[in-house]
CSV table of C-alpha atoms in Angstrom, one decimal:
chain,number,residue,atom,x,y,z
A,193,UNK,CA,141.4,120.3,89.2
A,194,UNK,CA,139.7,121.5,92.4
A,195,UNK,CA,137.6,118.7,93.9
A,196,UNK,CA,134.0,119.2,95.3
A,197,UNK,CA,135.4,118.3,98.7
A,198,UNK,CA,137.9,121.1,98.5
A,199,UNK,CA,135.2,123.5,97.4
A,200,UNK,CA,133.1,122.5,100.3
A,201,UNK,CA,136.0,123.0,102.8
A,202,UNK,CA,136.6,126.5,101.4
A,203,UNK,CA,132.9,127.3,101.8
A,204,UNK,CA,132.9,126.1,105.4
A,205,UNK,CA,135.9,128.1,106.2
A,206,UNK,CA,134.4,131.2,104.6
A,207,UNK,CA,131.3,130.7,106.7
A,208,UNK,CA,133.4,130.5,109.8
A,209,UNK,CA,134.0,134.2,109.7
A,210,UNK,CA,130.8,134.9,111.3
A,211,UNK,CA,130.5,136.9,114.5
A,212,UNK,CA,132.2,135.0,117.4
A,213,UNK,CA,131.1,137.5,120.0
A,214,UNK,CA,129.2,140.8,120.4
A,215,UNK,CA,125.8,142.0,121.4
A,216,UNK,CA,122.5,140.6,120.3
A,217,UNK,CA,118.8,140.1,120.9
A,218,UNK,CA,116.7,137.1,121.8
A,219,UNK,CA,113.2,136.0,121.2
A,220,UNK,CA,111.5,132.7,122.0
A,221,UNK,CA,109.8,129.9,120.1
A,222,UNK,CA,108.7,126.2,120.1
A,223,UNK,CA,107.3,125.1,116.8
A,224,UNK,CA,107.9,121.3,117.2
A,225,UNK,CA,109.5,121.3,113.7
A,226,UNK,CA,112.7,119.4,112.8
A,227,UNK,CA,115.5,121.8,113.2
A,228,UNK,CA,117.3,123.0,110.0
A,229,UNK,CA,120.6,121.7,111.5
A,230,UNK,CA,119.0,118.2,111.4
A,231,UNK,CA,119.7,117.8,107.7
A,232,UNK,CA,123.0,116.3,106.3
A,233,UNK,CA,125.5,118.6,104.7
A,234,UNK,CA,124.7,121.8,106.6
A,235,UNK,CA,128.0,122.0,108.4
A,236,UNK,CA,131.2,120.1,109.3
A,237,UNK,CA,129.8,118.0,112.1
A,238,UNK,CA,129.8,114.3,113.3
A,239,UNK,CA,126.1,114.1,112.5
A,240,UNK,CA,123.0,116.4,112.2
A,241,UNK,CA,121.1,117.1,115.3
A,242,UNK,CA,118.7,114.4,116.4
A,243,UNK,CA,115.1,114.6,115.5
A,244,UNK,CA,112.2,112.5,117.0
A,245,UNK,CA,109.1,110.9,115.8
A,246,UNK,CA,105.5,112.0,116.9
A,247,UNK,CA,106.0,110.0,120.1
A,248,UNK,CA,109.3,111.7,120.9
A,249,UNK,CA,111.5,108.7,120.0
A,250,UNK,CA,114.8,109.5,118.2
A,251,UNK,CA,114.8,108.8,114.6
A,252,UNK,CA,117.5,106.8,112.9
A,253,UNK,CA,116.6,108.3,109.5
A,254,UNK,CA,118.3,111.7,109.3
A,255,UNK,CA,116.5,112.3,105.9
A,256,UNK,CA,113.0,112.0,107.4
A,257,UNK,CA,110.7,114.9,106.3
A,258,UNK,CA,109.9,117.6,108.9
A,259,UNK,CA,106.5,117.6,110.5
A,260,UNK,CA,106.3,121.2,109.2
A,261,UNK,CA,106.6,120.2,105.6
A,262,UNK,CA,103.5,120.6,103.3
A,263,UNK,CA,101.6,117.3,103.6
A,264,UNK,CA,103.3,116.5,107.0
A,265,UNK,CA,106.4,114.6,107.8
A,266,UNK,CA,107.7,112.2,110.4
A,267,UNK,CA,110.4,114.2,112.1
A,268,UNK,CA,109.9,116.7,114.9
A,269,UNK,CA,111.9,118.6,117.6
A,270,UNK,CA,112.9,116.2,120.4
A,271,UNK,CA,111.5,117.4,123.8
A,272,UNK,CA,114.9,117.0,125.5
A,273,UNK,CA,115.9,120.1,123.4
A,274,UNK,CA,114.0,122.1,126.0
A,275,UNK,CA,116.0,124.5,128.3
A,276,UNK,CA,117.0,123.5,131.8
A,277,UNK,CA,118.7,125.2,134.8
A,278,UNK,CA,122.2,124.2,135.8
A,279,UNK,CA,121.9,126.4,138.9
A,280,UNK,CA,120.3,129.7,139.7
A,281,UNK,CA,122.6,131.8,137.4
A,282,UNK,CA,123.3,129.4,134.5
A,283,UNK,CA,121.1,127.5,132.2
A,284,UNK,CA,121.5,125.3,129.1
A,285,UNK,CA,119.4,125.1,126.0
A,286,UNK,CA,119.1,125.3,122.3
A,287,UNK,CA,118.2,128.2,119.9
A,288,UNK,CA,117.6,129.1,116.3
A,289,UNK,CA,120.3,131.5,115.3
A,290,UNK,CA,121.4,134.1,112.7
A,291,UNK,CA,124.8,135.7,113.1
A,292,UNK,CA,126.3,138.6,111.2
A,293,UNK,CA,128.7,137.4,108.5
A,294,UNK,CA,127.9,133.8,108.8
A,295,UNK,CA,125.6,131.0,107.6
A,296,UNK,CA,124.3,127.7,108.8
A,297,UNK,CA,127.7,126.1,107.9
A,298,UNK,CA,129.4,128.3,110.6
A,299,UNK,CA,126.8,128.2,113.3
A,300,UNK,CA,125.0,124.9,113.1
A,301,UNK,CA,125.8,122.9,116.3
A,302,UNK,CA,128.1,125.7,117.6
A,303,UNK,CA,127.5,126.8,121.2
A,304,UNK,CA,127.3,130.4,122.4
A,305,UNK,CA,127.3,131.7,126.0
A,306,UNK,CA,124.6,134.3,126.4
A,307,UNK,CA,124.8,136.9,129.2
A,308,UNK,CA,121.5,138.6,129.5
A,309,UNK,CA,121.9,142.4,129.8
A,310,UNK,CA,118.3,143.5,130.3
A,311,UNK,CA,115.1,142.5,132.0
A,312,UNK,CA,114.6,140.4,135.2
A,313,UNK,CA,117.4,137.9,134.1
A,314,UNK,CA,120.1,140.6,133.6
A,315,UNK,CA,123.4,139.1,134.7
A,316,UNK,CA,122.3,135.5,134.3
A,317,UNK,CA,124.0,133.3,131.7
A,318,UNK,CA,122.7,130.7,129.3
A,319,UNK,CA,124.7,128.4,127.0
A,320,UNK,CA,122.8,127.5,123.9
A,321,UNK,CA,123.5,125.3,120.9
A,322,UNK,CA,122.5,126.5,117.5
A,323,UNK,CA,120.2,123.8,116.1
A,324,UNK,CA,118.0,125.9,113.7
A,325,UNK,CA,117.7,129.2,111.9
A,326,UNK,CA,114.9,131.3,110.6
A,327,UNK,CA,113.9,133.5,107.7
A,328,UNK,CA,112.4,136.1,110.1
A,329,UNK,CA,115.5,136.5,112.3
A,330,UNK,CA,117.6,139.6,112.4
A,331,UNK,CA,121.4,139.7,112.7
A,332,UNK,CA,123.0,138.4,116.0
A,333,UNK,CA,119.6,137.1,116.9
A,334,UNK,CA,119.0,134.0,119.2
A,335,UNK,CA,115.5,132.6,119.1
A,336,UNK,CA,115.5,130.4,122.3
A,337,UNK,CA,113.7,127.2,122.1
A,338,UNK,CA,111.3,126.9,125.1
A,339,UNK,CA,107.9,125.0,125.0
A,340,UNK,CA,105.1,127.4,124.9
A,341,UNK,CA,107.2,130.2,123.4
A,342,UNK,CA,105.1,130.5,120.3
A,343,UNK,CA,105.2,128.6,117.0
A,344,UNK,CA,106.3,131.6,114.9
A,345,UNK,CA,106.3,131.0,111.1
A,346,UNK,CA,105.7,127.2,111.3
A,347,UNK,CA,103.7,124.9,113.5
A,348,UNK,CA,104.1,121.2,113.8
A,349,UNK,CA,102.8,121.2,117.4
A,350,UNK,CA,99.2,120.7,116.2
A,351,UNK,CA,100.4,117.7,114.2
A,352,UNK,CA,102.5,116.2,117.0
A,353,UNK,CA,100.6,117.1,120.2
A,354,UNK,CA,97.2,118.3,119.1
A,355,UNK,CA,97.9,121.9,120.1
A,356,UNK,CA,95.5,124.7,119.0
A,357,UNK,CA,95.8,125.7,115.3
A,358,UNK,CA,98.2,128.5,116.1
A,359,UNK,CA,100.0,126.7,118.8
A,360,UNK,CA,99.7,127.3,122.5
A,361,UNK,CA,99.0,131.0,123.3
A,362,UNK,CA,99.9,133.6,120.7
A,363,UNK,CA,101.5,132.6,117.5
A,364,UNK,CA,104.4,134.9,118.4
A,365,UNK,CA,105.2,134.9,122.0
A,366,UNK,CA,103.2,131.9,123.1
A,367,UNK,CA,101.5,131.6,126.5
A,368,UNK,CA,101.5,134.4,129.1
A,369,UNK,CA,101.3,132.5,132.5
A,370,UNK,CA,102.9,129.7,134.3
A,371,UNK,CA,99.6,128.0,135.0
A,372,UNK,CA,99.1,127.4,131.3
A,373,UNK,CA,102.0,125.0,131.4
A,374,UNK,CA,99.9,122.7,133.5
A,375,UNK,CA,97.9,121.6,130.5
A,376,UNK,CA,100.9,120.8,128.3
A,377,UNK,CA,102.1,117.3,127.3
A,378,UNK,CA,104.0,115.9,130.3
A,379,UNK,CA,107.4,115.9,128.5
A,380,UNK,CA,107.1,119.6,127.7
A,381,UNK,CA,106.0,120.8,131.1
A,382,UNK,CA,109.5,121.2,132.7
A,383,UNK,CA,110.8,123.4,129.8
A,384,UNK,CA,107.6,125.5,129.9
A,385,UNK,CA,107.9,126.0,133.7
A,386,UNK,CA,111.6,126.9,133.2
A,387,UNK,CA,110.4,130.0,131.3
A,388,UNK,CA,108.6,131.4,134.3
A,389,UNK,CA,110.9,130.1,137.0
A,390,UNK,CA,114.6,130.4,136.0
A,391,UNK,CA,113.9,132.8,133.1
A,392,UNK,CA,111.5,134.8,135.3
A,393,UNK,CA,109.1,135.4,132.4
A,394,UNK,CA,111.6,137.6,130.7
A,395,UNK,CA,110.3,139.1,127.5
A,396,UNK,CA,113.0,139.0,124.8
A,397,UNK,CA,115.9,140.2,126.8
A,398,UNK,CA,119.1,141.6,125.1
A,399,UNK,CA,122.4,139.7,125.4
A,400,UNK,CA,126.1,139.8,125.0
A,401,UNK,CA,127.4,136.6,123.5
A,402,UNK,CA,130.5,134.6,122.7
A,403,UNK,CA,131.2,131.4,121.1
A,404,UNK,CA,132.3,128.6,123.5
A,405,UNK,CA,133.0,124.9,123.5
A,406,UNK,CA,129.7,123.0,123.8
A,407,UNK,CA,129.1,121.3,127.2
A,408,UNK,CA,128.8,117.6,126.9
A,409,UNK,CA,125.4,117.8,128.6
A,410,UNK,CA,124.2,119.6,125.6
A,411,UNK,CA,125.7,117.5,122.9
A,412,UNK,CA,124.5,114.4,124.6
A,413,UNK,CA,121.0,115.6,123.9
A,414,UNK,CA,121.4,116.8,120.4
A,415,UNK,CA,123.9,114.3,119.2
A,416,UNK,CA,125.7,117.0,117.1
A,417,UNK,CA,129.3,118.0,117.6
A,418,UNK,CA,131.4,120.3,115.4
A,419,UNK,CA,134.3,118.6,113.8
A,420,UNK,CA,137.5,119.2,115.9
A,421,UNK,CA,135.6,120.1,119.0
A,422,UNK,CA,135.9,118.2,122.2
A,423,UNK,CA,132.8,118.8,124.4
A,424,UNK,CA,133.6,119.3,128.0
């Protein structure tokens, strides 16, 4: 008799056939919601990504409801999942992802090196860990998490931070100037400024991408490591 564990392992192996490299597109978002990779059973990992409470304290309860759920919940995106510059040509961060041929079981907590191929950041690189997905994403699509990037389909930022009803700026795309970051909660300012400094205000640049081993600097923030992977 085939056990449930064996079935799960086959499902995970099947999902692992998703795109490991190729060309793709990017958008941006920051909805303050608990990431979809924050739930148990999504992938073969040591633990789901960390979520935080309304005051940005890490939650021990991995089953806590998302602040985006109807009626509200206690779990939100942690502010340390904002992007940051390693140097002028490399940045680290997090993204919602959807990759051709795969599912959350294959991309949750995997890392991808993006090389931007258009716009003012062409030639720069960014390593992102997939911490979320989205029903409105296309194939080989990375929705990069950056404060002020727009809430998109869901909005927990009003619940968590008292943001305007549709989030800061436009629902899709977010704010349009660096000076608007000045009014953000203190813990979100650095990630907001990053968009206009390192990222040069780029508007959804195209990328080439490849799967890479996650840097420890990233997994130390998310808490999530793919089974069998040794962060560097």
